[in-house]
Coordinates of C-alpha atoms and ligand atoms in Angstrom, one line a residue:
X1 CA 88.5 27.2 6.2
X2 CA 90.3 26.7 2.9
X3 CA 88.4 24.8 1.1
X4 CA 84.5 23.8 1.2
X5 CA 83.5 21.5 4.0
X6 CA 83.2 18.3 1.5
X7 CA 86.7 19.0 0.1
X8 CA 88.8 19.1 3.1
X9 CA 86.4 16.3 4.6
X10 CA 87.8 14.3 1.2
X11 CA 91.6 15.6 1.1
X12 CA 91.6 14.6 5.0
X13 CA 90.2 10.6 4.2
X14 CA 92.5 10.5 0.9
X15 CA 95.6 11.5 2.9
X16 CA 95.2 9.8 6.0
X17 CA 94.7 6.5 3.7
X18 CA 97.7 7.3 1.5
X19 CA 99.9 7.9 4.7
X20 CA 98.7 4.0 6.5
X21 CA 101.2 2.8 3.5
X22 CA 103.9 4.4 5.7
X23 CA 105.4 2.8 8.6
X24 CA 104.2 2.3 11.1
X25 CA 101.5 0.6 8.1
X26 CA 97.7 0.9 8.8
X27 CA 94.9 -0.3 7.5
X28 CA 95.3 -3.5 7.7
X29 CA 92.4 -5.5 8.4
X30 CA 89.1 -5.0 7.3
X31 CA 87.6 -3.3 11.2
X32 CA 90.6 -0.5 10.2
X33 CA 88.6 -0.1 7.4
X34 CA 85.4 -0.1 8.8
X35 CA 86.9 2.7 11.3
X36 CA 87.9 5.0 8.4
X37 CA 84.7 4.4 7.1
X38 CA 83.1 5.5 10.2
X39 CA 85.7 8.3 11.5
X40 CA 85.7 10.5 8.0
X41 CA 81.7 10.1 7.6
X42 CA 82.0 7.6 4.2
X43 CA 78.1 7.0 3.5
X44 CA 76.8 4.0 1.4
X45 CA 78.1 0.7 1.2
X46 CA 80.7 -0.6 3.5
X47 CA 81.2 -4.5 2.3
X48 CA 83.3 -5.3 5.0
X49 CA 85.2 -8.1 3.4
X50 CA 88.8 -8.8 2.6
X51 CA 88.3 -8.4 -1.2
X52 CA 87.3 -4.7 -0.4
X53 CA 90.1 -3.9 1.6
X54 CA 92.3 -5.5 -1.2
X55 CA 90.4 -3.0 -3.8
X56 CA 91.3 -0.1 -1.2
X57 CA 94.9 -1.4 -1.5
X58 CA 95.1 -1.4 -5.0
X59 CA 94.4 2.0 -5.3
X60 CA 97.0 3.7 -3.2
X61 CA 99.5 4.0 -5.6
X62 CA 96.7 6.3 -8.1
X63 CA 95.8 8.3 -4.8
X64 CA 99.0 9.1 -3.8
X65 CA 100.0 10.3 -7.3
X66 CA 96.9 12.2 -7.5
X67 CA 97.5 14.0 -4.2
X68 CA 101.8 14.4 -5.0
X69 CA 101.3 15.4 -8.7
X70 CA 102.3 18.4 -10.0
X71 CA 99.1 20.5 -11.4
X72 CA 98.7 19.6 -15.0
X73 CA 99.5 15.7 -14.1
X74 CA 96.7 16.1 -11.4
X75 CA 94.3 17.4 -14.1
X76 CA 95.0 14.0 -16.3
X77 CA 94.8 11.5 -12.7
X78 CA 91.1 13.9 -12.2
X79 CA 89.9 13.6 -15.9
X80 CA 90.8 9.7 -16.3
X81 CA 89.6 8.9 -13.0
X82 CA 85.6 10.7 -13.2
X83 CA 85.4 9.4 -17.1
X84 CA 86.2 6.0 -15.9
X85 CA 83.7 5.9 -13.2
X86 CA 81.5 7.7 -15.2
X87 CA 80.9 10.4 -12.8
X88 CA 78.0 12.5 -12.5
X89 CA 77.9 15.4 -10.0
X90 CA 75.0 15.8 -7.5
X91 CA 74.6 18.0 -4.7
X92 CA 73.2 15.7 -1.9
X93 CA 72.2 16.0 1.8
X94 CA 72.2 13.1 4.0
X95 CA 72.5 12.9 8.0
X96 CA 73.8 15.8 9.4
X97 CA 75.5 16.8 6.7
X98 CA 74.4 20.1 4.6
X99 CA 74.3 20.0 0.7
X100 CA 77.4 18.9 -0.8
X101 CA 78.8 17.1 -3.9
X102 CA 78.4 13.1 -4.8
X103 CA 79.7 12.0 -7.6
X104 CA 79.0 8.2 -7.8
X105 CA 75.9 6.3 -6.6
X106 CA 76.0 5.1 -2.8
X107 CA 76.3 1.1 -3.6
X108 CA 79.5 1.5 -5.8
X109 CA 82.5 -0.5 -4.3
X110 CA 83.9 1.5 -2.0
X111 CA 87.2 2.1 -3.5
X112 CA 85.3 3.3 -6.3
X113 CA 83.6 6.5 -4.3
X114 CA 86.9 7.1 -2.2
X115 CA 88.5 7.6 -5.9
X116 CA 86.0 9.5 -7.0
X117 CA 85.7 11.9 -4.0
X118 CA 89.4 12.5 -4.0
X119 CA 89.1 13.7 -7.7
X120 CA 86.3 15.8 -7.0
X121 CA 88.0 16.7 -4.3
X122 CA 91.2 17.8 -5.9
X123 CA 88.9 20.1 -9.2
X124 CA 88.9 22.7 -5.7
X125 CA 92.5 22.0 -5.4
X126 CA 93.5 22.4 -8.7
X127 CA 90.8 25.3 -9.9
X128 CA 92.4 27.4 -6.6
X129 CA 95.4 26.8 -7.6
X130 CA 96.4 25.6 -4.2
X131 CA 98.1 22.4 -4.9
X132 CA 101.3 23.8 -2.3
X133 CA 98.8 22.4 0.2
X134 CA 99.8 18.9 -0.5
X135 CA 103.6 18.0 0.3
X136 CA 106.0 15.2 1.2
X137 CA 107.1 15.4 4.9
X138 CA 109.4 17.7 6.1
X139 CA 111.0 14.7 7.8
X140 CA 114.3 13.0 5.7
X141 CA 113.2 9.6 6.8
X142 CA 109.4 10.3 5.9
X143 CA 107.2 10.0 2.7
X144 CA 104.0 10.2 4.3
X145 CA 101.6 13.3 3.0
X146 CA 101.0 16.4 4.2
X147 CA 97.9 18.8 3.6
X148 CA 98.6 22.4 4.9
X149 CA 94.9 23.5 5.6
X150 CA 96.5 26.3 8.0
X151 CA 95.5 29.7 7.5
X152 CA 99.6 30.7 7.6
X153 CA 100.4 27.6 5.4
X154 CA 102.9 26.7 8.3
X155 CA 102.1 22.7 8.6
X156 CA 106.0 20.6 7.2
X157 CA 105.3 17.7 9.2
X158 CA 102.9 14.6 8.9
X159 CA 102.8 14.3 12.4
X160 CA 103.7 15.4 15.5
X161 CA 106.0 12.4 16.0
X162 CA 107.9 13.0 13.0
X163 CA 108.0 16.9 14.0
X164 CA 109.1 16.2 17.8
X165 CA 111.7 14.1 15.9
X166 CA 113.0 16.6 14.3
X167 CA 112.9 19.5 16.4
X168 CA 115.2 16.6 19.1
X169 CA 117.1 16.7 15.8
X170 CA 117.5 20.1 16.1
X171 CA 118.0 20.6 19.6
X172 CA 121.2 17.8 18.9
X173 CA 122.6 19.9 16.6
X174 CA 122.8 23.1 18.4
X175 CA 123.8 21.1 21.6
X176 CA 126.3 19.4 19.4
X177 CA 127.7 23.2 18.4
Ligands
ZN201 ZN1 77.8 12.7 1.6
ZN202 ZN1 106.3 12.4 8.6

């Protein structure tokens, strides 16, 4: 492991959410949502109504440039975002999950703790110095995220469709030789 259990729990949600932007787009309706609620283990409140989703939305653009930043803008997209939702940092266990960090109360719009998480999530990104974790896809045709958790920092692809692609790519080329 990389990171603690909470933060690559986080940087897994915030990427997988930045990335249903890309084609083939995700997220959609509000059940997607209530899947990604349920599939990266989001406590609290889950509204479940279109004006939620639409708040989710909305904040795409901020998470992506949190998670593609280079280290000192990160820093700025951290600070801004925990002073505007007044963040304040307990250690919480809940379900089956050990003692780890919230930063927000439970009943704050959703898009407010996925925010919120991310930034906290990215203060062990930025404090290790590991923001080469985060990247754009290896693939031309790609901008979906990638986050390297791999011990030998090998992961270029957001997928393994977009790496099967190119390593056909590949194959073409030589065959093409
Ligand atoms: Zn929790
Ligand atoms: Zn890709």
């Amino acid at each position: 492991m990389v990171f603690a259990h909470d933060t690559e729990g986080a940087m897994v949600a915030a990427v997988a959410l930045v990335n249903s932007a890309e084609p083939p787009v995700t997220m959609t309706t509000t059940e997607e949502l209530a899947a990604f609620f349920v599939k990266h283990g989001y406590t609290g409140r889950l509204a479940g109504d279109q004006a939620e989703l639409d708040a989710v939305h909305r904040i795409l653009p901020r998470l992506r440039a949190l998670l593609t930043s280079s280290r000192d803008d990160a820093v700025d997209l951290v600070n801004r975002i925990l002073a505007e939702a007044k963040a304040l940092p307990q250690l919480v266990r809940h379900g089956d999950t050990d003692w780890h960090l919230h930063a927000v109360e439970d009943d704050r719009p959703l898009h407010v703790r996925i925010l919120v998480e991310t930034a906290m999530a990215m203060i062990d990104v930025i404090r290790a110095d590991e923001l080469s974790r985060l990247d754009i896809c290896d693939d031309p045709d790609c901008d979906a995220v990638v986050l390297d958790l791999s011990r030998n920092r090998s992961r270029r692809f957001c997928s393994t469709t977009c790496g099967n692609r190119a390593a056909v790519a590949a194959y073409r080329a030589r065959q093409a030789n």
